[in-house]
Amino acid sequence: MNAGAALTLYVMSAVTVAAIVLAVVPLPASARRLPEAIGMAGIIATLAITVTQWGERQVAFSGELRIDRFGLLMTWVIMIAALATLLLGWGEPAAAGRRREFTGLVLAAATGMMLTVMSGDLITLFIGIELLSVSLYILCAMEVARERSLESGLKYLITGSIGTALLVYGFALLYGVTGTTSLAGIATRLDSVGGLASDPLLIASIVLIVVALGFKASAVPFHMWTPDVYEGAPTPVTAFMGTGTKAAAMGAFLLLFTGATSQASGDWRGLIGALAVATMVVGNVGALLQDNVKRMLAWSSIAQAGYLLIGVAVGTTAGAEALIYYLFAYVAMTLAAFAIVILREREVEDGDRLVAMAGYGRVRPWAGVVMTLAMVSLAGFPPFAGFVGKFLLFGSAVDAGMTWLAIVGAVASVISVAYYLRVVIVMWGPPADNRSTVRRLRVPPAVATVAVAGAVAIIGLAIAAQPMLDLCADAARALIIP
Amino acid sequence: MPWVSLLILVPLAAAVVLGVLPARERRAARGVALIGSLATLAISIIVVALFDRDLAVMQQVDHLDWIPAAGVSWDVGVDGISIWLVLLTTVIFTLGTIAACQRLPERRGPAFLGLIMLAQAALLGLFTAGDLILFYVFWEFMLIPFALLIWNWGGDDRRGAGMIFVVYTMAGSLLMLVAIIATALTAMDATGELSFLIRDMQGVAFGEATSTILLAGFLIAFAIKIPLWPFHGWLPRAYSQAPIVVTILLAAVMSKAGVYGLLRIGVPVFPEGIGNLLIPVAILALIGIVYGSLLAWRAPTMRLLVGYSSVAHLGFIVLGIIVIDRMAAQGAVLQMINHGIVAAAAFAVVMMISRGTGTGDMDRLGGLAKGAPRLAVAFLFVTMAALALPGSNAFVGEFFILGGVFDQYAWMAVIAMLGVIYAAVYMLRMYQGTMNGPVRGVQDDGRAAEMGARDAIILVPLILMMVWIALWPGSLVGATRASTDLALAPAQVAEGRPVEQIGVLPARAAATPATDPAERP
């Protein structure tokens, strides 16, 4: 066993425990930022370690944990999302008094996400998903004084538990068919034993796993919880769920399908493709009807999950490569958008409603530019990162002979233009009458940092698409090494 | 110097500067916008000066890899098809910027000018792109500035008009993206290399069925942008709700994007497909000519009248391209420029009249010539050009198109001829209804609408260009001939046209001297 290989896990576990311990011991006022500081230091250390580990696969805990380019790059997405969440929650008035639990739980969830994408075994994968889910159940309900927040946590708990149950069931069947819980072992078994791919038990397990992960990734028809939970949860938590959870769920999809069961791709390509189609269509149509920006972003995250699923459905490394690139772009766009929503929420009551955005671009042009960039890129307008990602995803679909996926994706993108640009129009339009006196507060630097960094990434990822794609291609190739 | 790249980057830089300028700095904004557009105009003149008119392929190419793994690159250049469109764009945008500076909107002046600069960068990028993805990038990107201009500064129905404009265009263009990807991947099967360069795709034999399907994907996007009947639903609302300066830019320059795409990509890359879609597209173009003319005849406002006449005029251009005849294609390229100038001038006249009288309703205007004789003269000139009176610039273009069409499909020329007759009806209705007859003016007899020095700065250069083209059409056509011949040749071969009609045989492009179609027996 290679002790150094699992260093990121130790670091993240240590800072999580430290943050949770600090949450229960009384701290002097001068040290009240200590948990956040420790958490950020841990995340930055993790990012640094992943850079040094970039290379061929190392395993830890006898293959339970795989530290390869895929896991490392996905860890980047997750850690960036976690770091941004801590920044967005910095000084969050709603979380006042509970800031320390907040930090500890975000770190625990991030550790779970990292465990998920680095897992080499069904057991590790399951533990990772559970760790992130349980942490998020609590995070959603953290504003205990607010009914919506409690409701959100409870809803997430109930639907999440159903997903978990199905996941265990699916894993059990998969183990029953292949006789191993190791992802590499499953791939080898499917490769060497003829006829296994058409085993009804395997197909049943695949269906169960797709449904379970569909819950986590909020794919249609398992998305019903998403708008309510996203709207009710504290906004930094919503941002974290929209980015980190999505990344972890997509990572699990890639590990289990493009990676482990690629030999049986005939069993799941059509299924996941159908899921992608339903998700793109319902997500985009649902978003059309929203007048709350958080709720709109929830529906948009459903729709975006549909585009991402294209990368799984095609079953090729090109698809995985496009998916990972788009994940980075999606995280940048979503975090930038949420940062602006948080900014507004702290200034006015019901700041997450669309009318609260009216004329905001004229009050704070830089915020207007950031939001415009995020929306335009989410809608897939060139030349931004969202366009490059969609282009690669659609390209992988056409290349894999699934042109219909690309066509549905294109049509869905047209629908999405309507609601994304509505935000842009409202922002640059005249202020609503009853809000003509816009309250201006000092912009929290932490939130502004996330917004601007997101905007820079939206442009930077498009300009430096090639170096980024090289990394994504390395990661995608690591996926199929048994 | 990479002049063609600078052509795109200079207005882009001006847009960025205008974007960060505070709203109250309207003087500085005017300065930046004027310098930016004049610099772009100067660069385009350099590009024209360096242009080699005997070369058929893309020249002055700047190539830089963007995403090599996906075969995407920054590849811009000019050829005979695009060179005059580039000049048209820079000239019209310079005039548009001057017009915008004269009456800068009260709120956020720099943003208005910045968006115009952004639109210019996108259009110049579109007309010079040699890579399909880059073409798509600019195609889509131009929507953002135009939509924002309509949304923020348009008329009462600006929200709806802008949204319809965006959704219509996006619907076509995203399907075009799928077609672009499919085209490149199909070409990769044949060549073994993934590339989105248009010149790499020419000469790839896609097979008739594939070629037709792929072309259809592109055609929907082009048809919406042109707009070809029945895809013109967005046009009346967008043209009548946009700020008038923006309407000038839309009608004069953006409307060329679709027809340009047809000639740049549709015909040369999918020669086998053109044969199958020739008659259907030609019929849509013919319906557009007749239908647009009839709508223009009964249009209630001047803006709608000019807007619908654009549908008819663009139908002519589509017809000129789709019949794959050398003379018609040269006429089509010439007519793109002519229509750009004439539409800009016509909308400029509309702008002056509505500004002076406060209305654009045909019913509420009349007898303006009495108080505005100078405007009446200029307007008469524009009217003559718009109805393609012999001796005007548009006459040359329409003559080329109709001549070429008649050679191939006489019946089409007969129907298209209706458009020429209708043009006289609706243009004269507009001129007589507003300038002659009893004074119906809301305020006075037209003195407020009279052309002053500030209006003349915009209108006179346009009229001078009309005169130039009317007198020396050869100066334009001569430069386009080699490129249009090259673009048409594969489709002509696939269609089995007689050899003497084909300018360059694809296999030995350099060996065959191009003969002037005007000298053809």
mmCIF file of N, CA and C in Angstrom, chain B residues 34-126:
data_model
loop_
_atom_site.group_PDB
_atom_site.id
_atom_site.type_symbol
_atom_site.label_atom_id
_atom_site.label_comp_id
_atom_site.label_asym_id
_atom_site.label_seq_id
_atom_site.Cartn_x
_atom_site.Cartn_y
_atom_site.Cartn_z
ATOM 1 N N LEU B 34 -15.823 56.923 -32.731
ATOM 2 C CA LEU B 34 -15.473 57.452 -34.056
ATOM 3 C C LEU B 34 -14.072 57.005 -34.455
ATOM 4 N N ILE B 35 -13.128 57.087 -33.517
ATOM 5 C CA ILE B 35 -11.765 56.650 -33.838
ATOM 6 C C ILE B 35 -11.772 55.165 -34.184
ATOM 7 N N GLY B 36 -12.494 54.378 -33.382
ATOM 8 C CA GLY B 36 -12.557 52.939 -33.626
ATOM 9 C C GLY B 36 -13.114 52.622 -34.996
ATOM 10 N N SER B 37 -14.227 53.273 -35.357
ATOM 11 C CA SER B 37 -14.837 52.910 -36.639
ATOM 12 C C SER B 37 -14.008 53.448 -37.806
ATOM 13 N N LEU B 38 -13.414 54.638 -37.631
ATOM 14 C CA LEU B 38 -12.581 55.161 -38.726
ATOM 15 C C LEU B 38 -11.323 54.317 -38.892
ATOM 16 N N ALA B 39 -10.750 53.863 -37.786
ATOM 17 C CA ALA B 39 -9.566 53.002 -37.881
ATOM 18 C C ALA B 39 -9.916 51.705 -38.600
ATOM 19 N N THR B 40 -11.075 51.158 -38.273
ATOM 20 C CA THR B 40 -11.498 49.922 -38.937
ATOM 21 C C THR B 40 -11.701 50.169 -40.423
ATOM 22 N N LEU B 41 -12.305 51.322 -40.737
ATOM 23 C CA LEU B 41 -12.506 51.668 -42.144
ATOM 24 C C LEU B 41 -11.157 51.758 -42.858
ATOM 25 N N ALA B 42 -10.188 52.387 -42.188
ATOM 26 C CA ALA B 42 -8.863 52.526 -42.800
ATOM 27 C C ALA B 42 -8.236 51.154 -43.040
ATOM 28 N N ILE B 43 -8.372 50.270 -42.059
ATOM 29 C CA ILE B 43 -7.789 48.930 -42.224
ATOM 30 C C ILE B 43 -8.465 48.203 -43.388
ATOM 31 N N SER B 44 -9.790 48.360 -43.492
ATOM 32 C CA SER B 44 -10.478 47.667 -44.582
ATOM 33 C C SER B 44 -10.014 48.217 -45.932
ATOM 34 N N ILE B 45 -9.703 49.513 -45.980
ATOM 35 C CA ILE B 45 -9.204 50.073 -47.241
ATOM 36 C C ILE B 45 -7.827 49.487 -47.557
ATOM 37 N N ILE B 46 -7.001 49.302 -46.530
ATOM 38 C CA ILE B 46 -5.693 48.667 -46.752
ATOM 39 C C ILE B 46 -5.893 47.247 -47.295
ATOM 40 N N VAL B 47 -6.831 46.531 -46.684
ATOM 41 C CA VAL B 47 -7.082 45.154 -47.135
ATOM 42 C C VAL B 47 -7.514 45.152 -48.598
ATOM 43 N N VAL B 48 -8.371 46.091 -48.964
ATOM 44 C CA VAL B 48 -8.814 46.175 -50.361
ATOM 45 C C VAL B 48 -7.631 46.508 -51.263
ATOM 46 N N ALA B 49 -6.759 47.412 -50.791
ATOM 47 C CA ALA B 49 -5.616 47.816 -51.611
ATOM 48 C C ALA B 49 -4.665 46.650 -51.838
ATOM 49 N N LEU B 50 -4.530 45.795 -50.841
ATOM 50 C CA LEU B 50 -3.601 44.663 -50.955
ATOM 51 C C LEU B 50 -4.233 43.487 -51.691
ATOM 52 N N PHE B 51 -5.524 43.622 -52.027
ATOM 53 C CA PHE B 51 -6.261 42.494 -52.579
ATOM 54 C C PHE B 51 -5.812 42.182 -54.007
ATOM 55 N N ASP B 52 -5.551 40.909 -54.277
ATOM 56 C CA ASP B 52 -5.160 40.476 -55.619
ATOM 57 C C ASP B 52 -6.407 39.958 -56.335
ATOM 58 N N ARG B 53 -6.882 40.714 -57.339
ATOM 59 C CA ARG B 53 -8.183 40.395 -57.914
ATOM 60 C C ARG B 53 -8.163 39.174 -58.815
ATOM 61 N N ASP B 54 -7.015 38.657 -59.162
ATOM 62 C CA ASP B 54 -6.982 37.481 -60.040
ATOM 63 C C ASP B 54 -6.975 36.172 -59.252
ATOM 64 N N LEU B 55 -6.791 36.283 -57.958
ATOM 65 C CA LEU B 55 -6.701 35.088 -57.129
ATOM 66 C C LEU B 55 -8.102 34.642 -56.733
ATOM 67 N N ALA B 56 -8.384 33.341 -56.917
ATOM 68 C CA ALA B 56 -9.731 32.866 -56.618
ATOM 69 C C ALA B 56 -9.866 32.447 -55.159
ATOM 70 N N VAL B 57 -8.783 31.942 -54.584
ATOM 71 C CA VAL B 57 -8.879 31.385 -53.228
ATOM 72 C C VAL B 57 -8.731 32.493 -52.185
ATOM 73 N N MET B 58 -8.924 32.113 -50.921
ATOM 74 C CA MET B 58 -8.758 33.034 -49.796
ATOM 75 C C MET B 58 -7.348 33.619 -49.795
ATOM 76 N N GLN B 59 -7.238 34.909 -49.580
ATOM 77 C CA GLN B 59 -5.918 35.512 -49.488
ATOM 78 C C GLN B 59 -5.792 36.335 -48.224
ATOM 79 N N GLN B 60 -4.581 36.788 -47.956
ATOM 80 C CA GLN B 60 -4.256 37.513 -46.714
ATOM 81 C C GLN B 60 -4.733 36.715 -45.500
ATOM 82 N N VAL B 61 -4.484 35.413 -45.542
ATOM 83 C CA VAL B 61 -5.014 34.538 -44.494
ATOM 84 C C VAL B 61 -4.163 34.636 -43.222
ATOM 85 N N ASP B 62 -4.822 34.820 -42.079
ATOM 86 C CA ASP B 62 -4.162 34.708 -40.772
ATOM 87 C C ASP B 62 -4.641 33.420 -40.140
ATOM 88 N N HIS B 63 -3.695 32.550 -39.825
ATOM 89 C CA HIS B 63 -4.086 31.248 -39.280
ATOM 90 C C HIS B 63 -3.405 31.022 -37.940
ATOM 91 N N LEU B 64 -4.202 30.627 -36.949
ATOM 92 C CA LEU B 64 -3.682 30.368 -35.611
ATOM 93 C C LEU B 64 -4.528 29.251 -35.021
ATOM 94 N N ASP B 65 -3.865 28.202 -34.499
ATOM 95 C CA ASP B 65 -4.644 27.104 -33.927
ATOM 96 C C ASP B 65 -5.330 27.550 -32.643
ATOM 97 N N TRP B 66 -6.592 27.132 -32.477
ATOM 98 C CA TRP B 66 -7.323 27.474 -31.248
ATOM 99 C C TRP B 66 -7.498 26.189 -30.419
ATOM 100 N N ILE B 67 -8.233 25.231 -30.973
ATOM 101 C CA ILE B 67 -8.372 23.938 -30.287
ATOM 102 C C ILE B 67 -7.946 22.872 -31.301
ATOM 103 N N PRO B 68 -6.636 22.652 -31.453
ATOM 104 C CA PRO B 68 -6.177 21.721 -32.500
ATOM 105 C C PRO B 68 -6.811 20.341 -32.368
ATOM 106 N N ALA B 69 -7.010 19.870 -31.148
ATOM 107 C CA ALA B 69 -7.554 18.518 -30.970
ATOM 108 C C ALA B 69 -8.934 18.398 -31.599
ATOM 109 N N ALA B 70 -9.682 19.492 -31.597
ATOM 110 C CA ALA B 70 -11.011 19.453 -32.187
ATOM 111 C C ALA B 70 -10.998 20.037 -33.598
ATOM 112 N N GLY B 71 -9.813 20.345 -34.117
ATOM 113 C CA GLY B 71 -9.727 20.857 -35.487
ATOM 114 C C GLY B 71 -10.210 22.280 -35.647
ATOM 115 N N VAL B 72 -10.245 23.050 -34.566
ATOM 116 C CA VAL B 72 -10.777 24.411 -34.634
ATOM 117 C C VAL B 72 -9.627 25.403 -34.632
ATOM 118 N N SER B 73 -9.720 26.406 -35.510
ATOM 119 C CA SER B 73 -8.636 27.382 -35.571
ATOM 120 C C SER B 73 -9.179 28.777 -35.834
ATOM 121 N N TRP B 74 -8.370 29.759 -35.504
ATOM 122 C CA TRP B 74 -8.643 31.146 -35.881
ATOM 123 C C TRP B 74 -8.110 31.290 -37.301
ATOM 124 N N ASP B 75 -8.979 31.380 -38.261
ATOM 125 C CA ASP B 75 -8.549 31.408 -39.652
ATOM 126 C C ASP B 75 -9.382 32.454 -40.374
ATOM 127 N N VAL B 76 -8.763 33.594 -40.663
ATOM 128 C CA VAL B 76 -9.503 34.653 -41.345
ATOM 129 C C VAL B 76 -8.754 35.087 -42.596
ATOM 130 N N GLY B 77 -9.505 35.521 -43.591
ATOM 131 C CA GLY B 77 -8.918 35.990 -44.833
ATOM 132 C C GLY B 77 -10.017 36.586 -45.688
ATOM 133 N N VAL B 78 -9.655 37.054 -46.871
ATOM 134 C CA VAL B 78 -10.680 37.604 -47.758
ATOM 135 C C VAL B 78 -10.553 36.954 -49.130
ATOM 136 N N ASP B 79 -11.656 36.937 -49.865
ATOM 137 C CA ASP B 79 -11.605 36.550 -51.263
ATOM 138 C C ASP B 79 -12.608 37.416 -52.016
ATOM 139 N N GLY B 80 -12.803 37.111 -53.277
ATOM 140 C CA GLY B 80 -13.654 37.969 -54.096
ATOM 141 C C GLY B 80 -15.079 38.071 -53.601
ATOM 142 N N ILE B 81 -15.545 37.048 -52.887
ATOM 143 C CA ILE B 81 -16.920 37.081 -52.408
ATOM 144 C C ILE B 81 -17.043 38.010 -51.210
ATOM 145 N N SER B 82 -16.007 38.031 -50.386
ATOM 146 C CA SER B 82 -16.150 38.766 -49.129
ATOM 147 C C SER B 82 -15.555 40.168 -49.170
ATOM 148 N N ILE B 83 -14.640 40.429 -50.103
ATOM 149 C CA ILE B 83 -13.872 41.677 -50.018
ATOM 150 C C ILE B 83 -14.777 42.914 -49.987
ATOM 151 N N TRP B 84 -15.800 42.940 -50.866
ATOM 152 C CA TRP B 84 -16.648 44.139 -50.908
ATOM 153 C C TRP B 84 -17.616 44.178 -49.742
ATOM 154 N N LEU B 85 -17.978 42.981 -49.231
ATOM 155 C CA LEU B 85 -18.842 42.960 -48.041
ATOM 156 C C LEU B 85 -18.105 43.536 -46.839
ATOM 157 N N VAL B 86 -16.793 43.259 -46.781
ATOM 158 C CA VAL B 86 -15.995 43.823 -45.687
ATOM 159 C C VAL B 86 -16.009 45.349 -45.788
ATOM 160 N N LEU B 87 -15.782 45.841 -46.988
ATOM 161 C CA LEU B 87 -15.770 47.300 -47.161
ATOM 162 C C LEU B 87 -17.153 47.883 -46.871
ATOM 163 N N LEU B 88 -18.194 47.198 -47.355
ATOM 164 C CA LEU B 88 -19.563 47.668 -47.078
ATOM 165 C C LEU B 88 -19.786 47.767 -45.565
ATOM 166 N N THR B 89 -19.351 46.730 -44.857
ATOM 167 C CA THR B 89 -19.561 46.715 -43.401
ATOM 168 C C THR B 89 -18.882 47.905 -42.742
ATOM 169 N N THR B 90 -17.607 48.120 -43.089
ATOM 170 C CA THR B 90 -16.893 49.204 -42.400
ATOM 171 C C THR B 90 -17.479 50.562 -42.774
ATOM 172 N N VAL B 91 -17.875 50.726 -44.044
ATOM 173 C CA VAL B 91 -18.442 52.018 -44.444
ATOM 174 C C VAL B 91 -19.767 52.261 -43.730
ATOM 175 N N ILE B 92 -20.662 51.269 -43.800
ATOM 176 C CA ILE B 92 -21.989 51.459 -43.196
ATOM 177 C C ILE B 92 -21.863 51.653 -41.686
ATOM 178 N N PHE B 93 -20.973 50.904 -41.058
ATOM 179 C CA PHE B 93 -20.844 51.058 -39.598
ATOM 180 C C PHE B 93 -20.227 52.414 -39.246
ATOM 181 N N THR B 94 -19.307 52.897 -40.088
ATOM 182 C CA THR B 94 -18.780 54.238 -39.814
ATOM 183 C C THR B 94 -19.903 55.253 -39.890
ATOM 184 N N LEU B 95 -20.719 55.173 -40.955
ATOM 185 C CA LEU B 95 -21.839 56.110 -41.078
ATOM 186 C C LEU B 95 -22.828 55.915 -39.935
ATOM 187 N N GLY B 96 -23.073 54.661 -39.581
ATOM 188 C CA GLY B 96 -24.001 54.378 -38.485
ATOM 189 C C GLY B 96 -23.495 54.948 -37.174
ATOM 190 N N THR B 97 -22.179 54.822 -36.951
ATOM 191 C CA THR B 97 -21.609 55.374 -35.722
ATOM 192 C C THR B 97 -21.754 56.888 -35.706
ATOM 193 N N ILE B 98 -21.514 57.523 -36.862
ATOM 194 C CA ILE B 98 -21.680 58.981 -36.925
ATOM 195 C C ILE B 98 -23.122 59.340 -36.590
ATOM 196 N N ALA B 99 -24.060 58.611 -37.211
ATOM 197 C CA ALA B 99 -25.475 58.894 -36.947
ATOM 198 C C ALA B 99 -25.807 58.676 -35.475
ATOM 199 N N ALA B 100 -25.233 57.622 -34.898
ATOM 200 C CA ALA B 100 -25.525 57.342 -33.485
ATOM 201 C C ALA B 100 -24.930 58.428 -32.597
ATOM 202 N N CYS B 101 -23.742 58.916 -32.960
ATOM 203 C CA CYS B 101 -23.097 59.952 -32.147
ATOM 204 C C CYS B 101 -23.904 61.253 -32.191
ATOM 205 N N GLN B 102 -24.548 61.521 -33.322
ATOM 206 C CA GLN B 102 -25.315 62.758 -33.433
ATOM 207 C C GLN B 102 -26.463 62.789 -32.438
ATOM 208 N N ARG B 103 -27.076 61.655 -32.241
ATOM 209 C CA ARG B 103 -28.184 61.599 -31.278
ATOM 210 C C ARG B 103 -27.979 60.413 -30.361
ATOM 211 N N LEU B 104 -27.034 60.549 -29.469
ATOM 212 C CA LEU B 104 -26.718 59.454 -28.567
ATOM 213 C C LEU B 104 -27.836 59.317 -27.543
ATOM 214 N N PRO B 105 -28.288 58.084 -27.289
ATOM 215 C CA PRO B 105 -29.374 57.905 -26.319
ATOM 216 C C PRO B 105 -28.970 58.484 -24.964
ATOM 217 N N GLU B 106 -29.977 58.999 -24.270
ATOM 218 C CA GLU B 106 -29.716 59.664 -22.995
ATOM 219 C C GLU B 106 -29.027 58.723 -22.013
ATOM 220 N N ARG B 107 -29.571 57.519 -21.904
ATOM 221 C CA ARG B 107 -29.049 56.608 -20.887
ATOM 222 C C ARG B 107 -27.931 55.751 -21.459
ATOM 223 N N ARG B 108 -26.831 55.706 -20.750
ATOM 224 C CA ARG B 108 -25.729 54.807 -21.061
ATOM 225 C C ARG B 108 -25.254 54.916 -22.507
ATOM 226 N N GLY B 109 -24.877 56.111 -22.882
ATOM 227 C CA GLY B 109 -24.380 56.333 -24.237
ATOM 228 C C GLY B 109 -23.228 55.436 -24.634
ATOM 229 N N PRO B 110 -22.192 55.289 -23.768
ATOM 230 C CA PRO B 110 -21.061 54.440 -24.175
ATOM 231 C C PRO B 110 -21.490 53.010 -24.475
ATOM 232 N N ALA B 111 -22.452 52.502 -23.711
ATOM 233 C CA ALA B 111 -22.883 51.118 -23.932
ATOM 234 C C ALA B 111 -23.497 50.967 -25.320
ATOM 235 N N PHE B 112 -24.298 51.956 -25.727
ATOM 236 C CA PHE B 112 -24.931 51.898 -27.046
ATOM 237 C C PHE B 112 -23.864 51.809 -28.136
ATOM 238 N N LEU B 113 -22.887 52.709 -28.059
ATOM 239 C CA LEU B 113 -21.823 52.704 -29.067
ATOM 240 C C LEU B 113 -20.978 51.437 -28.964
ATOM 241 N N GLY B 114 -20.749 50.973 -27.732
ATOM 242 C CA GLY B 114 -19.951 49.766 -27.550
ATOM 243 C C GLY B 114 -20.598 48.556 -28.198
ATOM 244 N N LEU B 115 -21.916 48.473 -28.073
ATOM 245 C CA LEU B 115 -22.615 47.340 -28.674
ATOM 246 C C LEU B 115 -22.558 47.420 -30.198
ATOM 247 N N ILE B 116 -22.613 48.642 -30.729
ATOM 248 C CA ILE B 116 -22.494 48.781 -32.188
ATOM 249 C C ILE B 116 -21.112 48.303 -32.638
ATOM 250 N N MET B 117 -20.099 48.657 -31.872
ATOM 251 C CA MET B 117 -18.734 48.208 -32.208
ATOM 252 C C MET B 117 -18.641 46.679 -32.148
ATOM 253 N N LEU B 118 -19.278 46.123 -31.139
ATOM 254 C CA LEU B 118 -19.269 44.668 -30.975
ATOM 255 C C LEU B 118 -19.939 43.990 -32.178
ATOM 256 N N ALA B 119 -21.057 44.572 -32.612
ATOM 257 C CA ALA B 119 -21.758 44.016 -33.765
ATOM 258 C C ALA B 119 -20.870 44.096 -35.007
ATOM 259 N N GLN B 120 -20.123 45.206 -35.115
ATOM 260 C CA GLN B 120 -19.242 45.342 -36.272
ATOM 261 C C GLN B 120 -18.152 44.274 -36.248
ATOM 262 N N ALA B 121 -17.560 44.066 -35.084
ATOM 263 C CA ALA B 121 -16.507 43.050 -34.978
ATOM 264 C C ALA B 121 -17.061 41.683 -35.386
ATOM 265 N N ALA B 122 -18.269 41.379 -34.911
ATOM 266 C CA ALA B 122 -18.856 40.070 -35.207
ATOM 267 C C ALA B 122 -19.125 39.924 -36.703
ATOM 268 N N LEU B 123 -19.654 40.975 -37.325
ATOM 269 C CA LEU B 123 -19.978 40.870 -38.750
ATOM 270 C C LEU B 123 -18.713 40.768 -39.588
ATOM 271 N N LEU B 124 -17.687 41.553 -39.239
ATOM 272 C CA LEU B 124 -16.438 41.460 -39.996
ATOM 273 C C LEU B 124 -15.827 40.078 -39.815
ATOM 274 N N GLY B 125 -15.943 39.537 -38.603
ATOM 275 C CA GLY B 125 -15.444 38.192 -38.373
ATOM 276 C C GLY B 125 -16.182 37.183 -39.225
ATOM 277 N N LEU B 126 -17.488 37.353 -39.307
ATOM 278 C CA LEU B 126 -18.294 36.423 -40.097
ATOM 279 C C LEU B 126 -17.874 36.453 -41.564
#
